[in-house]
């Protein structure tokens, strides 16, 4: 058994524990490589039966079109049950206020739609693709990470996890975020995607794209992003290491057009995977602050 087999076994064990301990689990799906890997693991975990829980995507309306197309094709291919929560609905209901200005983004607004979706459907366990190597706030999360009945997370009030014992006991209104690939690294995910021949959206591979430069980052040109008159749109060969909302995800220059090239690029990379995430640059504790109020 190699290390990828060990990681796969652990993730499948966690998936099955979620299904066994909770009556209303859901898999949070963003269309990124980590949640796509989770879907692959869920299919393996319960095969030949169908995946026993639905997927939920919080659609900001500002997603990469390639990601939305991939999501719909994946759901159709495997007969998955998908719930979509739209940030636009929360804006229309005056539950959140759309940001304005140069750095306007709907990324943080997703939290309200996420929590509304959890409450509306009564989900008590949300399987997510967060990994400890991504970002320091995510490194603090347990495999089973409890949220209170307001969806809030407290980093100082987490349960110990001894060996592989996962405690899913919660009070009414609370829910658990479960992270089957918490112990994986970015490189582990890519090596697993290669081994399992998992398909990904085209944005993960080098392609010619209209972009503009801001604050040392490569922003994708989009009608959703407010540009200054002096920000010139150019074309570059780029790819994305993470895939989130278009307003919070920057590209990296790359000629990695296949998985082997991507893996080689990651091994040689001198910046972190989330070094091109605009949302993480709002403050030193941006991710932790978002997680405290219920973010993914």
JSON list of C-alpha atoms in Angstrom, two decimals, residues 15 18 24-39 42 51 53-58 71 74 81-83 85 110-111 113-115 117-119 121 123-130 138 141 145 147 175-181 291 294-296:
[
{"chain": "A", "resi": 15, "resn": "UNK", "atom": "CA", "xyz": [-16.97, 9.62, 4.34]},
{"chain": "A", "resi": 18, "resn": "UNK", "atom": "CA", "xyz": [-20.29, 10.84, 8.16]},
{"chain": "A", "resi": 24, "resn": "UNK", "atom": "CA", "xyz": [-28.71, 14.64, 6.79]},
{"chain": "A", "resi": 25, "resn": "UNK", "atom": "CA", "xyz": [-25.19, 15.03, 5.37]},
{"chain": "A", "resi": 26, "resn": "UNK", "atom": "CA", "xyz": [-24.29, 17.05, 2.28]},
{"chain": "A", "resi": 27, "resn": "UNK", "atom": "CA", "xyz": [-21.13, 17.46, 0.22]},
{"chain": "A", "resi": 28, "resn": "UNK", "atom": "CA", "xyz": [-20.16, 21.10, -0.34]},
{"chain": "A", "resi": 29, "resn": "UNK", "atom": "CA", "xyz": [-19.20, 21.40, -4.00]},
{"chain": "A", "resi": 30, "resn": "UNK", "atom": "CA", "xyz": [-17.37, 24.39, -5.46]},
{"chain": "A", "resi": 31, "resn": "UNK", "atom": "CA", "xyz": [-16.27, 22.95, -8.80]},
{"chain": "A", "resi": 32, "resn": "UNK", "atom": "CA", "xyz": [-12.64, 23.07, -7.68]},
{"chain": "A", "resi": 33, "resn": "UNK", "atom": "CA", "xyz": [-10.20, 20.16, -7.77]},
{"chain": "A", "resi": 34, "resn": "UNK", "atom": "CA", "xyz": [-10.63, 19.34, -4.06]},
{"chain": "A", "resi": 35, "resn": "UNK", "atom": "CA", "xyz": [-14.41, 19.01, -4.13]},
{"chain": "A", "resi": 36, "resn": "UNK", "atom": "CA", "xyz": [-14.20, 17.10, -7.42]},
{"chain": "A", "resi": 37, "resn": "UNK", "atom": "CA", "xyz": [-11.79, 14.72, -5.67]},
{"chain": "A", "resi": 38, "resn": "UNK", "atom": "CA", "xyz": [-14.32, 14.40, -2.83]},
{"chain": "A", "resi": 39, "resn": "UNK", "atom": "CA", "xyz": [-17.01, 13.37, -5.31]},
{"chain": "A", "resi": 42, "resn": "UNK", "atom": "CA", "xyz": [-17.65, 9.40, -2.32]},
{"chain": "A", "resi": 51, "resn": "UNK", "atom": "CA", "xyz": [-23.68, 8.42, -3.18]},
{"chain": "A", "resi": 53, "resn": "UNK", "atom": "CA", "xyz": [-26.04, 12.38, 0.17]},
{"chain": "A", "resi": 54, "resn": "UNK", "atom": "CA", "xyz": [-26.58, 15.36, -2.13]},
{"chain": "A", "resi": 55, "resn": "UNK", "atom": "CA", "xyz": [-24.14, 18.02, -3.27]},
{"chain": "A", "resi": 56, "resn": "UNK", "atom": "CA", "xyz": [-24.65, 21.70, -2.50]},
{"chain": "A", "resi": 57, "resn": "UNK", "atom": "CA", "xyz": [-23.09, 24.52, -4.51]},
{"chain": "A", "resi": 58, "resn": "UNK", "atom": "CA", "xyz": [-23.24, 28.15, -3.44]},
{"chain": "A", "resi": 71, "resn": "UNK", "atom": "CA", "xyz": [-20.39, 20.97, -12.50]},
{"chain": "A", "resi": 74, "resn": "UNK", "atom": "CA", "xyz": [-20.42, 15.88, -13.58]},
{"chain": "A", "resi": 81, "resn": "UNK", "atom": "CA", "xyz": [-28.45, 15.16, -6.50]},
{"chain": "A", "resi": 82, "resn": "UNK", "atom": "CA", "xyz": [-27.41, 18.83, -6.54]},
{"chain": "A", "resi": 83, "resn": "UNK", "atom": "CA", "xyz": [-28.78, 21.74, -4.49]},
{"chain": "A", "resi": 85, "resn": "UNK", "atom": "CA", "xyz": [-27.98, 28.27, -3.34]},
{"chain": "A", "resi": 110, "resn": "UNK", "atom": "CA", "xyz": [-21.54, 33.31, 0.22]},
{"chain": "A", "resi": 111, "resn": "UNK", "atom": "CA", "xyz": [-21.64, 32.65, 3.96]},
{"chain": "A", "resi": 113, "resn": "UNK", "atom": "CA", "xyz": [-26.36, 31.63, 1.36]},
{"chain": "A", "resi": 114, "resn": "UNK", "atom": "CA", "xyz": [-24.41, 28.66, 2.72]},
{"chain": "A", "resi": 115, "resn": "UNK", "atom": "CA", "xyz": [-25.97, 28.92, 6.19]},
{"chain": "A", "resi": 117, "resn": "UNK", "atom": "CA", "xyz": [-29.00, 26.31, 2.59]},
{"chain": "A", "resi": 118, "resn": "UNK", "atom": "CA", "xyz": [-27.87, 24.28, 5.60]},
{"chain": "A", "resi": 119, "resn": "UNK", "atom": "CA", "xyz": [-30.86, 25.43, 7.64]},
{"chain": "A", "resi": 121, "resn": "UNK", "atom": "CA", "xyz": [-32.50, 21.50, 4.08]},
{"chain": "A", "resi": 123, "resn": "UNK", "atom": "CA", "xyz": [-28.19, 19.39, 6.89]},
{"chain": "A", "resi": 124, "resn": "UNK", "atom": "CA", "xyz": [-26.30, 18.40, 10.04]},
{"chain": "A", "resi": 125, "resn": "UNK", "atom": "CA", "xyz": [-22.99, 17.40, 8.45]},
{"chain": "A", "resi": 126, "resn": "UNK", "atom": "CA", "xyz": [-21.28, 19.29, 5.62]},
{"chain": "A", "resi": 127, "resn": "UNK", "atom": "CA", "xyz": [-18.42, 17.48, 3.89]},
{"chain": "A", "resi": 128, "resn": "UNK", "atom": "CA", "xyz": [-15.83, 19.96, 2.64]},
{"chain": "A", "resi": 129, "resn": "UNK", "atom": "CA", "xyz": [-12.60, 19.81, 0.66]},
{"chain": "A", "resi": 130, "resn": "UNK", "atom": "CA", "xyz": [-10.49, 22.01, 2.95]},
{"chain": "A", "resi": 138, "resn": "UNK", "atom": "CA", "xyz": [-7.70, 25.64, 7.95]},
{"chain": "A", "resi": 141, "resn": "UNK", "atom": "CA", "xyz": [-9.71, 22.59, 11.94]},
{"chain": "A", "resi": 145, "resn": "UNK", "atom": "CA", "xyz": [-15.33, 20.44, 13.23]},
{"chain": "A", "resi": 147, "resn": "UNK", "atom": "CA", "xyz": [-20.38, 24.70, 14.22]},
{"chain": "A", "resi": 175, "resn": "UNK", "atom": "CA", "xyz": [-23.79, 20.94, 12.54]},
{"chain": "A", "resi": 176, "resn": "UNK", "atom": "CA", "xyz": [-20.42, 19.42, 11.77]},
{"chain": "A", "resi": 177, "resn": "UNK", "atom": "CA", "xyz": [-18.06, 20.31, 8.96]},
{"chain": "A", "resi": 178, "resn": "UNK", "atom": "CA", "xyz": [-16.22, 17.14, 7.97]},
{"chain": "A", "resi": 179, "resn": "UNK", "atom": "CA", "xyz": [-12.93, 17.25, 6.06]},
{"chain": "A", "resi": 180, "resn": "UNK", "atom": "CA", "xyz": [-11.94, 13.87, 4.54]},
{"chain": "A", "resi": 181, "resn": "UNK", "atom": "CA", "xyz": [-8.84, 15.22, 2.75]},
{"chain": "A", "resi": 291, "resn": "UNK", "atom": "CA", "xyz": [-14.72, 30.86, 9.14]},
{"chain": "A", "resi": 294, "resn": "UNK", "atom": "CA", "xyz": [-19.76, 30.30, 9.08]},
{"chain": "A", "resi": 295, "resn": "UNK", "atom": "CA", "xyz": [-17.69, 30.38, 5.87]},
{"chain": "A", "resi": 296, "resn": "UNK", "atom": "CA", "xyz": [-16.62, 27.13, 4.25]}
]
